[in-house]
Amino acid sequence: MHAFSHGITSSTAVAVPPSLALPVIEDVFPRQLHPYWPKLQEKTRQWLLEKRLMPADKVKEYADGLCYTDLMAGYYLGAPDEVLQAIADFSAWFFVWDDRHDRDIVHGRTGDWRRLRHRLHAALDAPRHHLYHPDPLVAGFADSVLRLYGFLPRTWNQRFARHFHAVIEAYDREFRNRTRGYIPDVAEYLALRRLTFAHWIWTDLLEPSAGCELPEDVRKNPAYRRPALLSQEFAAWYNDLCSLPKEIAGDEVHNLGISLIAHEGLSLEEAVEEVRRRVEECIREFLDAEQGALRFADELDDGTVRGKELGVAVRACVGNMRNWFSSVYWFHHESGRYMVDSWDDRSTPPYVNNEAAGE
């Protein structure tokens, strides 16, 4: 058990290093957890085994400590259990895919990566046809995507697919950057990070959690889009802050701190301070944008049945944007994914399958 166990709201006893501590998160963003979490953890662990996404010994030793289900159970509050389960399995798959991507780069498996990239594009468009693909990563992706496609209309599915096709291509750009040792400048990095962190995927998934597909004029309204973007930017940049030691050890080139050092001439200490400043600014801007989004929800609730539905859905989505802050924050201090000081080799996570993967 790694999530806080007593009730659905809690503070935490986890010690946060002073350089990473954000008192405003601890004070203003109370931590919550979906009541389905214990079953979620159990079922996702079993799903990883059934889909052969991690070796059985790795699942037994590391899966719970990686806290992948804690992250999602702290985010999508109010989601029906089956929706949260599909999201959590997809999220666990995403982490495994990220690890495969990293290992393919480290071991120079360019052909393997190219094949995987094309197969994921194909599985995204026709998941039912890839459920039994010999590569577990393709089959697991098809399974999780097919389940996600069952909750909202086809228009939502098409949008999700469009957004994830862009994520796959962004991962390919990262592959090429890392194999060339190319460090993008800050502006280029921030644009790429919005794709590799899958900003719009996690935002899309707010809608099945709320049980309502939001129309385009609602989703693209600045009052909704701004807090959605800020919640994701916070997560991506705080991840950069926490994972900087791991990524320097692993010869990564994609981290806001690394771009600041390489292109802005900052020292490591100055880069850490600048990333932290951006993270804190993100929080302040979100607190303002959140109020505008809630006013927008009130305006949508115009007395009609549809207006009430949209107002309720937007409030639920904005509430979960808020939950993302605390969930991401504590995840980074509880998950074994970032505890590089405890690894035998700081450049090789102990929970990854370091063998040649695929067929």
mmCIF file of C-alpha atoms in Angstrom:
data_model
loop_
_atom_site.group_PDB
_atom_site.id
_atom_site.type_symbol
_atom_site.label_atom_id
_atom_site.label_comp_id
_atom_site.label_asym_id
_atom_site.label_seq_id
_atom_site.Cartn_x
_atom_site.Cartn_y
_atom_site.Cartn_z
ATOM 1 C CA MET A 1 0.000 0.000 0.000
ATOM 2 C CA HIS A 2 1.541 3.315 -1.042
ATOM 3 C CA ALA A 3 -1.359 5.723 -1.305
ATOM 4 C CA PHE A 4 -2.575 7.240 1.934
ATOM 5 C CA SER A 5 -4.881 4.619 3.348
ATOM 6 C CA HIS A 6 -7.251 6.315 5.736
ATOM 7 C CA GLY A 7 -10.205 7.869 3.976
ATOM 8 C CA ILE A 8 -10.229 9.746 0.704
ATOM 9 C CA THR A 9 -8.653 12.979 1.935
ATOM 10 C CA SER A 10 -5.324 13.198 3.707
ATOM 11 C CA SER A 11 -2.102 15.002 4.269
ATOM 12 C CA THR A 12 1.017 12.919 3.918
ATOM 13 C CA ALA A 13 3.970 12.030 6.092
ATOM 14 C CA VAL A 14 6.326 11.739 3.115
ATOM 15 C CA ALA A 15 9.382 13.937 3.505
ATOM 16 C CA VAL A 16 9.828 16.364 0.606
ATOM 17 C CA PRO A 17 13.349 17.732 -0.020
ATOM 18 C CA PRO A 18 13.418 21.498 0.665
ATOM 19 C CA SER A 19 14.524 22.244 -2.916
ATOM 20 C CA LEU A 20 11.375 20.527 -4.212
ATOM 21 C CA ALA A 21 8.905 21.516 -1.493
ATOM 22 C CA LEU A 22 5.970 23.672 -2.550
ATOM 23 C CA PRO A 23 4.120 24.831 0.578
ATOM 24 C CA VAL A 24 1.269 26.255 -1.500
ATOM 25 C CA ILE A 25 0.472 22.759 -2.836
ATOM 26 C CA GLU A 26 0.530 21.293 0.660
ATOM 27 C CA ASP A 27 -1.627 24.121 2.046
ATOM 28 C CA VAL A 28 -4.046 25.082 -0.745
ATOM 29 C CA PHE A 29 -4.482 21.879 -2.771
ATOM 30 C CA PRO A 30 -5.844 19.240 -0.381
ATOM 31 C CA ARG A 31 -4.977 15.749 -1.472
ATOM 32 C CA GLN A 32 -7.828 13.425 -2.409
ATOM 33 C CA LEU A 33 -8.064 9.860 -3.621
ATOM 34 C CA HIS A 34 -10.789 8.030 -5.516
ATOM 35 C CA PRO A 35 -12.421 5.455 -3.198
ATOM 36 C CA TYR A 36 -11.903 2.773 -5.881
ATOM 37 C CA TRP A 37 -8.108 3.076 -5.481
ATOM 38 C CA PRO A 38 -7.359 -0.227 -3.635
ATOM 39 C CA LYS A 39 -9.219 -2.247 -6.284
ATOM 40 C CA LEU A 40 -7.662 -0.093 -9.005
ATOM 41 C CA GLN A 41 -4.165 -0.907 -7.808
ATOM 42 C CA GLU A 42 -4.934 -4.618 -7.665
ATOM 43 C CA LYS A 43 -6.546 -4.748 -11.102
ATOM 44 C CA THR A 44 -3.873 -2.682 -12.853
ATOM 45 C CA ARG A 45 -1.184 -4.884 -11.350
ATOM 46 C CA GLN A 46 -3.037 -7.920 -12.726
ATOM 47 C CA TRP A 47 -3.497 -6.224 -16.110
ATOM 48 C CA LEU A 48 0.247 -5.576 -16.394
ATOM 49 C CA LEU A 49 0.813 -9.297 -15.805
ATOM 50 C CA GLU A 50 -1.902 -10.496 -18.183
ATOM 51 C CA LYS A 51 -0.694 -8.220 -20.965
ATOM 52 C CA ARG A 52 2.956 -9.150 -20.294
ATOM 53 C CA LEU A 53 3.884 -5.480 -20.103
ATOM 54 C CA MET A 54 6.308 -6.102 -17.249
ATOM 55 C CA PRO A 55 7.976 -9.366 -16.215
ATOM 56 C CA ALA A 56 6.248 -11.057 -13.276
ATOM 57 C CA ASP A 57 9.204 -10.488 -10.956
ATOM 58 C CA LYS A 58 9.275 -6.774 -11.810
ATOM 59 C CA VAL A 59 5.516 -6.458 -11.218
ATOM 60 C CA LYS A 60 5.799 -8.194 -7.858
ATOM 61 C CA GLU A 61 8.740 -6.133 -6.667
ATOM 62 C CA TYR A 62 8.081 -2.715 -8.181
ATOM 63 C CA ALA A 63 4.546 -2.177 -9.524
ATOM 64 C CA ASP A 64 2.901 -0.940 -6.322
ATOM 65 C CA GLY A 65 5.910 1.177 -5.379
ATOM 66 C CA LEU A 66 5.834 2.970 -8.723
ATOM 67 C CA CYS A 67 2.450 4.413 -7.649
ATOM 68 C CA TYR A 68 1.027 4.705 -11.164
ATOM 69 C CA THR A 69 -2.509 3.996 -9.944
ATOM 70 C CA ASP A 70 -2.109 6.491 -7.097
ATOM 71 C CA LEU A 71 -1.410 9.211 -9.659
ATOM 72 C CA MET A 72 -4.601 8.561 -11.608
ATOM 73 C CA ALA A 73 -6.767 7.909 -8.532
ATOM 74 C CA GLY A 74 -5.726 11.296 -7.210
ATOM 75 C CA TYR A 75 -6.642 13.018 -10.473
ATOM 76 C CA TYR A 76 -9.889 11.742 -11.942
ATOM 77 C CA LEU A 77 -12.128 12.088 -8.904
ATOM 78 C CA GLY A 78 -15.755 11.298 -9.554
ATOM 79 C CA ALA A 79 -15.014 9.047 -12.523
ATOM 80 C CA PRO A 80 -17.056 5.836 -12.732
ATOM 81 C CA ASP A 81 -14.959 2.893 -11.573
ATOM 82 C CA GLU A 82 -14.697 1.347 -15.046
ATOM 83 C CA VAL A 83 -13.576 4.674 -16.531
ATOM 84 C CA LEU A 84 -10.911 5.138 -13.874
ATOM 85 C CA GLN A 85 -9.728 1.552 -14.414
ATOM 86 C CA ALA A 86 -9.345 2.098 -18.159
ATOM 87 C CA ILE A 87 -7.481 5.364 -17.556
ATOM 88 C CA ALA A 88 -5.183 3.796 -14.952
ATOM 89 C CA ASP A 89 -4.320 0.877 -17.222
ATOM 90 C CA PHE A 90 -3.636 3.280 -20.080
ATOM 91 C CA SER A 91 -1.444 5.393 -17.793
ATOM 92 C CA ALA A 92 0.531 2.321 -16.662
ATOM 93 C CA TRP A 93 0.953 1.375 -20.329
ATOM 94 C CA PHE A 94 2.192 4.914 -21.059
ATOM 95 C CA PHE A 95 4.926 4.629 -18.427
ATOM 96 C CA VAL A 96 5.996 1.234 -19.795
ATOM 97 C CA TRP A 97 6.060 2.692 -23.322
ATOM 98 C CA ASP A 98 8.167 5.603 -22.102
ATOM 99 C CA ASP A 99 10.620 3.109 -20.613
ATOM 100 C CA ARG A 100 10.764 1.077 -23.846
ATOM 101 C CA HIS A 101 11.422 4.279 -25.780
ATOM 102 C CA ASP A 102 14.288 5.094 -23.427
ATOM 103 C CA ARG A 103 15.806 1.604 -23.646
ATOM 104 C CA ASP A 104 15.534 1.582 -27.453
ATOM 105 C CA ILE A 105 17.529 4.819 -27.487
ATOM 106 C CA VAL A 106 20.108 3.620 -24.955
ATOM 107 C CA HIS A 107 20.697 0.376 -26.864
ATOM 108 C CA GLY A 108 20.550 1.928 -30.338
ATOM 109 C CA ARG A 109 17.484 -0.078 -31.398
ATOM 110 C CA THR A 110 16.450 2.309 -34.171
ATOM 111 C CA GLY A 111 14.703 -0.350 -36.264
ATOM 112 C CA ASP A 112 12.751 -1.644 -33.272
ATOM 113 C CA TRP A 113 11.590 1.868 -32.423
ATOM 114 C CA ARG A 114 10.580 2.599 -36.026
ATOM 115 C CA ARG A 115 8.478 -0.575 -36.169
ATOM 116 C CA LEU A 116 6.864 0.153 -32.821
ATOM 117 C CA ARG A 117 6.013 3.706 -33.848
ATOM 118 C CA HIS A 118 4.187 2.524 -36.994
ATOM 119 C CA ARG A 119 2.365 -0.229 -35.114
ATOM 120 C CA LEU A 120 1.114 2.166 -32.452
ATOM 121 C CA HIS A 121 -0.260 4.514 -35.109
ATOM 122 C CA ALA A 122 -2.084 1.549 -36.667
ATOM 123 C CA ALA A 123 -3.407 0.290 -33.316
ATOM 124 C CA LEU A 124 -4.712 3.742 -32.451
ATOM 125 C CA ASP A 125 -6.846 3.791 -35.594
ATOM 126 C CA ALA A 126 -7.979 0.154 -35.402
ATOM 127 C CA PRO A 127 -7.436 -1.132 -31.845
ATOM 128 C CA ARG A 128 -9.686 -4.168 -32.246
ATOM 129 C CA HIS A 129 -7.387 -5.510 -34.972
ATOM 130 C CA HIS A 130 -4.307 -5.316 -32.726
ATOM 131 C CA LEU A 131 -5.538 -6.940 -29.517
ATOM 132 C CA TYR A 132 -3.443 -10.048 -30.131
ATOM 133 C CA HIS A 133 -0.349 -8.459 -31.613
ATOM 134 C CA PRO A 134 2.840 -10.380 -30.695
ATOM 135 C CA ASP A 135 4.439 -7.271 -29.208
ATOM 136 C CA PRO A 136 2.802 -6.903 -25.753
ATOM 137 C CA LEU A 137 3.222 -3.141 -25.901
ATOM 138 C CA VAL A 138 1.095 -2.949 -29.058
ATOM 139 C CA ALA A 139 -1.529 -5.386 -27.757
ATOM 140 C CA GLY A 140 -1.735 -3.621 -24.385
ATOM 141 C CA PHE A 141 -2.135 -0.262 -26.089
ATOM 142 C CA ALA A 142 -4.912 -1.619 -28.303
ATOM 143 C CA ASP A 143 -6.718 -3.033 -25.275
ATOM 144 C CA SER A 144 -6.581 0.172 -23.245
ATOM 145 C CA VAL A 145 -7.514 2.409 -26.188
ATOM 146 C CA LEU A 146 -10.450 0.202 -27.176
ATOM 147 C CA ARG A 147 -11.824 0.465 -23.646
ATOM 148 C CA LEU A 148 -11.396 4.246 -23.600
ATOM 149 C CA TYR A 149 -13.233 4.461 -26.915
ATOM 150 C CA GLY A 150 -16.320 2.887 -25.311
ATOM 151 C CA PHE A 151 -17.311 5.738 -23.010
ATOM 152 C CA LEU A 152 -18.096 8.744 -25.216
ATOM 153 C CA PRO A 153 -19.213 9.321 -28.826
ATOM 154 C CA ARG A 154 -17.094 8.709 -31.903
ATOM 155 C CA THR A 155 -16.221 12.408 -32.126
ATOM 156 C CA TRP A 156 -14.377 12.170 -28.785
ATOM 157 C CA ASN A 157 -12.585 9.017 -29.976
ATOM 158 C CA GLN A 158 -11.441 10.770 -33.131
ATOM 159 C CA ARG A 159 -10.120 13.718 -31.135
ATOM 160 C CA PHE A 160 -8.276 11.415 -28.708
ATOM 161 C CA ALA A 161 -6.730 9.546 -31.656
ATOM 162 C CA ARG A 162 -5.681 12.792 -33.337
ATOM 163 C CA HIS A 163 -4.050 13.979 -30.142
ATOM 164 C CA PHE A 164 -2.240 10.689 -29.538
ATOM 165 C CA HIS A 165 -0.970 10.411 -33.106
ATOM 166 C CA ALA A 166 0.782 13.727 -32.346
ATOM 167 C CA VAL A 167 2.207 12.263 -29.122
ATOM 168 C CA ILE A 168 3.702 9.296 -31.007
ATOM 169 C CA GLU A 169 5.334 11.615 -33.523
ATOM 170 C CA ALA A 170 6.695 13.793 -30.712
ATOM 171 C CA TYR A 171 8.270 10.707 -29.155
ATOM 172 C CA ASP A 172 9.886 10.047 -32.520
ATOM 173 C CA ARG A 173 11.347 13.557 -32.510
ATOM 174 C CA GLU A 174 12.702 12.887 -29.029
ATOM 175 C CA PHE A 175 14.232 9.635 -30.303
ATOM 176 C CA ARG A 176 16.024 11.453 -33.091
ATOM 177 C CA ASN A 177 17.136 14.283 -30.803
ATOM 178 C CA ARG A 178 18.640 11.908 -28.272
ATOM 179 C CA THR A 179 20.403 9.717 -30.817
ATOM 180 C CA ARG A 180 21.997 12.881 -32.261
ATOM 181 C CA GLY A 181 22.697 14.421 -28.851
ATOM 182 C CA TYR A 182 20.610 17.441 -29.880
ATOM 183 C CA ILE A 183 19.334 19.625 -27.018
ATOM 184 C CA PRO A 184 16.351 21.753 -28.124
ATOM 185 C CA ASP A 185 16.301 25.384 -27.076
ATOM 186 C CA VAL A 186 13.792 26.501 -24.466
ATOM 187 C CA ALA A 187 10.973 27.503 -26.827
ATOM 188 C CA GLU A 188 11.356 24.360 -28.942
ATOM 189 C CA TYR A 189 11.536 22.203 -25.844
ATOM 190 C CA LEU A 190 8.376 23.671 -24.277
ATOM 191 C CA ALA A 191 6.386 23.061 -27.464
ATOM 192 C CA LEU A 192 7.677 19.487 -27.702
ATOM 193 C CA ARG A 193 7.034 18.870 -24.007
ATOM 194 C CA ARG A 194 3.344 19.657 -24.380
ATOM 195 C CA LEU A 195 3.164 16.722 -26.769
ATOM 196 C CA THR A 196 5.458 14.216 -25.064
ATOM 197 C CA PHE A 197 3.794 14.857 -21.715
ATOM 198 C CA ALA A 198 0.463 14.383 -23.550
ATOM 199 C CA HIS A 199 -1.141 17.564 -22.211
ATOM 200 C CA TRP A 200 -4.260 17.238 -24.323
ATOM 201 C CA ILE A 201 -4.636 13.480 -23.723
ATOM 202 C CA TRP A 202 -4.926 13.878 -19.950
ATOM 203 C CA THR A 203 -7.227 16.852 -20.523
ATOM 204 C CA ASP A 204 -9.385 14.842 -22.955
ATOM 205 C CA LEU A 205 -9.764 12.150 -20.295
ATOM 206 C CA LEU A 206 -11.413 14.628 -17.941
ATOM 207 C CA GLU A 207 -14.528 14.287 -20.107
ATOM 208 C CA PRO A 208 -15.292 10.543 -19.751
ATOM 209 C CA SER A 209 -14.526 11.020 -16.061
ATOM 210 C CA ALA A 210 -17.272 13.653 -15.973
ATOM 211 C CA GLY A 211 -19.527 11.554 -18.218
ATOM 212 C CA CYS A 212 -19.892 14.266 -20.844
ATOM 213 C CA GLU A 213 -18.193 15.171 -24.102
ATOM 214 C CA LEU A 214 -17.661 18.925 -24.084
ATOM 215 C CA PRO A 215 -18.439 20.774 -27.319
ATOM 216 C CA GLU A 216 -15.605 22.517 -29.106
ATOM 217 C CA ASP A 217 -16.757 26.025 -28.199
ATOM 218 C CA VAL A 218 -16.530 25.059 -24.516
ATOM 219 C CA ARG A 219 -13.200 23.224 -24.736
ATOM 220 C CA LYS A 220 -11.550 25.997 -26.725
ATOM 221 C CA ASN A 221 -12.959 28.842 -24.676
ATOM 222 C CA PRO A 222 -9.984 30.529 -22.952
ATOM 223 C CA ALA A 223 -11.793 30.310 -19.627
ATOM 224 C CA TYR A 224 -11.614 26.502 -19.848
ATOM 225 C CA ARG A 225 -8.482 26.023 -21.910
ATOM 226 C CA ARG A 226 -6.241 28.239 -19.776
ATOM 227 C CA PRO A 227 -6.556 26.332 -16.466
ATOM 228 C CA ALA A 228 -6.387 23.046 -18.379
ATOM 229 C CA LEU A 229 -3.057 24.061 -19.917
ATOM 230 C CA LEU A 230 -1.682 25.432 -16.638
ATOM 231 C CA SER A 231 -2.455 22.211 -14.780
ATOM 232 C CA GLN A 232 -0.516 20.239 -17.379
ATOM 233 C CA GLU A 233 2.354 22.716 -17.581
ATOM 234 C CA PHE A 234 2.746 22.492 -13.811
ATOM 235 C CA ALA A 235 2.922 18.707 -14.021
ATOM 236 C CA ALA A 236 5.451 18.686 -16.862
ATOM 237 C CA TRP A 237 7.719 21.313 -15.333
ATOM 238 C CA TYR A 238 7.553 19.863 -11.817
ATOM 239 C CA ASN A 239 8.443 16.516 -13.357
ATOM 240 C CA ASP A 240 11.441 18.194 -14.980
ATOM 241 C CA LEU A 241 12.472 19.649 -11.643
ATOM 242 C CA CYS A 242 12.243 16.293 -9.858
ATOM 243 C CA SER A 243 13.701 14.140 -12.631
ATOM 244 C CA LEU A 244 16.663 16.377 -13.507
ATOM 245 C CA PRO A 245 19.215 14.230 -11.587
ATOM 246 C CA LYS A 246 17.846 11.049 -13.183
ATOM 247 C CA GLU A 247 17.907 12.558 -16.663
ATOM 248 C CA ILE A 248 21.395 14.018 -16.359
ATOM 249 C CA ALA A 249 22.584 10.571 -15.211
ATOM 250 C CA GLY A 250 20.883 8.978 -18.217
ATOM 251 C CA ASP A 251 22.319 11.428 -20.792
ATOM 252 C CA GLU A 252 18.859 12.859 -21.502
ATOM 253 C CA VAL A 253 18.515 16.019 -23.601
ATOM 254 C CA HIS A 254 14.838 16.746 -22.880
ATOM 255 C CA ASN A 255 14.373 18.682 -19.671
ATOM 256 C CA LEU A 256 13.644 22.351 -19.149
ATOM 257 C CA GLY A 257 16.634 22.577 -16.834
ATOM 258 C CA ILE A 258 18.931 20.994 -19.419
ATOM 259 C CA SER A 259 17.729 23.422 -22.115
ATOM 260 C CA LEU A 260 18.300 26.375 -19.784
ATOM 261 C CA ILE A 261 21.835 25.204 -19.028
ATOM 262 C CA ALA A 262 22.696 24.503 -22.672
ATOM 263 C CA HIS A 263 21.086 27.522 -24.341
ATOM 264 C CA GLU A 264 20.706 30.221 -21.672
ATOM 265 C CA GLY A 265 24.101 29.714 -20.028
ATOM 266 C CA LEU A 266 22.656 28.997 -16.589
ATOM 267 C CA SER A 267 24.497 26.954 -13.987
ATOM 268 C CA LEU A 268 22.792 23.828 -12.637
ATOM 269 C CA GLU A 269 21.756 25.725 -9.498
ATOM 270 C CA GLU A 270 20.395 28.656 -11.533
ATOM 271 C CA ALA A 271 18.497 26.296 -13.840
ATOM 272 C CA VAL A 272 16.880 24.553 -10.896
ATOM 273 C CA GLU A 273 15.856 27.927 -9.482
ATOM 274 C CA GLU A 274 14.405 29.055 -12.823
ATOM 275 C CA VAL A 275 12.373 25.862 -13.294
ATOM 276 C CA ARG A 276 11.098 26.221 -9.748
ATOM 277 C CA ARG A 277 10.140 29.857 -10.422
ATOM 278 C CA ARG A 278 8.141 28.806 -13.478
ATOM 279 C CA VAL A 279 6.419 26.057 -11.497
ATOM 280 C CA GLU A 280 5.408 28.489 -8.750
ATOM 281 C CA GLU A 281 4.168 31.028 -11.301
ATOM 282 C CA CYS A 282 2.079 28.288 -12.893
ATOM 283 C CA ILE A 283 0.359 27.620 -9.581
ATOM 284 C CA ARG A 284 -0.436 31.292 -9.013
ATOM 285 C CA GLU A 285 -1.824 31.692 -12.518
ATOM 286 C CA PHE A 286 -3.940 28.570 -12.143
ATOM 287 C CA LEU A 287 -5.574 29.867 -8.962
ATOM 288 C CA ASP A 288 -6.706 32.946 -10.906
ATOM 289 C CA ALA A 289 -7.732 30.977 -14.006
ATOM 290 C CA GLU A 290 -9.666 28.482 -11.889
ATOM 291 C CA GLN A 291 -12.012 31.239 -10.723
ATOM 292 C CA GLY A 292 -12.642 32.314 -14.308
ATOM 293 C CA ALA A 293 -13.422 28.721 -15.286
ATOM 294 C CA LEU A 294 -15.939 28.364 -12.468
ATOM 295 C CA ARG A 295 -17.630 31.606 -13.552
ATOM 296 C CA PHE A 296 -17.721 30.191 -17.083
ATOM 297 C CA ALA A 297 -19.445 27.068 -15.742
ATOM 298 C CA ASP A 298 -22.036 29.281 -14.044
ATOM 299 C CA GLU A 299 -22.670 31.075 -17.335
ATOM 300 C CA LEU A 300 -23.146 27.775 -19.159
ATOM 301 C CA ASP A 301 -25.765 26.710 -16.613
ATOM 302 C CA ASP A 302 -28.431 28.880 -18.206
ATOM 303 C CA GLY A 303 -31.513 27.096 -16.893
ATOM 304 C CA THR A 304 -31.810 24.623 -19.771
ATOM 305 C CA VAL A 305 -31.208 20.884 -19.380
ATOM 306 C CA ARG A 306 -28.188 21.064 -21.694
ATOM 307 C CA GLY A 307 -26.859 24.145 -19.926
ATOM 308 C CA LYS A 308 -27.076 22.431 -16.561
ATOM 309 C CA GLU A 309 -25.299 19.334 -17.941
ATOM 310 C CA LEU A 310 -22.457 21.418 -19.366
ATOM 311 C CA GLY A 311 -22.116 23.515 -16.225
ATOM 312 C CA VAL A 312 -21.884 20.412 -14.035
ATOM 313 C CA ALA A 313 -19.372 18.777 -16.403
ATOM 314 C CA VAL A 314 -17.136 21.851 -16.594
ATOM 315 C CA ARG A 315 -17.121 22.178 -12.793
ATOM 316 C CA ALA A 316 -16.133 18.509 -12.504
ATOM 317 C CA CYS A 317 -13.344 18.931 -15.063
ATOM 318 C CA VAL A 318 -12.004 22.079 -13.414
ATOM 319 C CA GLY A 319 -12.121 20.400 -10.011
ATOM 320 C CA ASN A 320 -9.977 17.602 -11.383
ATOM 321 C CA MET A 321 -7.559 20.058 -12.981
ATOM 322 C CA ARG A 322 -7.052 21.256 -9.413
ATOM 323 C CA ASN A 323 -6.621 17.672 -8.156
ATOM 324 C CA TRP A 324 -3.825 17.150 -10.706
ATOM 325 C CA PHE A 325 -1.580 19.532 -8.759
ATOM 326 C CA SER A 326 -1.584 17.585 -5.510
ATOM 327 C CA SER A 327 -1.608 14.191 -7.231
ATOM 328 C CA VAL A 328 1.452 15.029 -9.352
ATOM 329 C CA TYR A 329 3.248 16.639 -6.422
ATOM 330 C CA TRP A 330 2.975 13.699 -4.040
ATOM 331 C CA PHE A 331 3.516 11.131 -6.808
ATOM 332 C CA HIS A 332 6.984 12.501 -7.388
ATOM 333 C CA HIS A 333 7.908 11.957 -3.749
ATOM 334 C CA GLU A 334 6.328 8.537 -3.315
ATOM 335 C CA SER A 335 7.014 6.784 -6.617
ATOM 336 C CA GLY A 336 10.101 4.614 -6.979
ATOM 337 C CA ARG A 337 10.394 6.053 -10.488
ATOM 338 C CA TYR A 338 12.317 9.065 -9.159
ATOM 339 C CA MET A 339 14.332 7.515 -6.308
ATOM 340 C CA VAL A 340 17.565 7.385 -8.287
ATOM 341 C CA ASP A 341 19.737 7.449 -5.174
ATOM 342 C CA SER A 342 18.428 3.981 -4.272
ATOM 343 C CA TRP A 343 19.275 2.428 -7.664
ATOM 344 C CA ASP A 344 22.361 0.311 -8.232
ATOM 345 C CA ASP A 345 22.917 2.179 -11.503
ATOM 346 C CA ARG A 346 21.554 5.743 -11.613
ATOM 347 C CA SER A 347 21.195 5.521 -15.411
ATOM 348 C CA THR A 348 19.243 2.224 -15.440
ATOM 349 C CA PRO A 349 15.919 2.046 -13.600
ATOM 350 C CA PRO A 350 15.616 -1.305 -11.777
ATOM 351 C CA TYR A 351 11.962 -1.727 -12.794
ATOM 352 C CA VAL A 352 12.584 -1.732 -16.573
ATOM 353 C CA ASN A 353 13.065 -4.733 -18.808
ATOM 354 C CA ASN A 354 16.537 -3.997 -20.160
ATOM 355 C CA GLU A 355 16.447 -6.841 -22.645
ATOM 356 C CA ALA A 356 15.687 -6.464 -26.348
ATOM 357 C CA ALA A 357 11.914 -6.063 -26.519
ATOM 358 C CA GLY A 358 9.323 -6.679 -29.177
ATOM 359 C CA GLU A 359 8.566 -9.859 -30.993
#
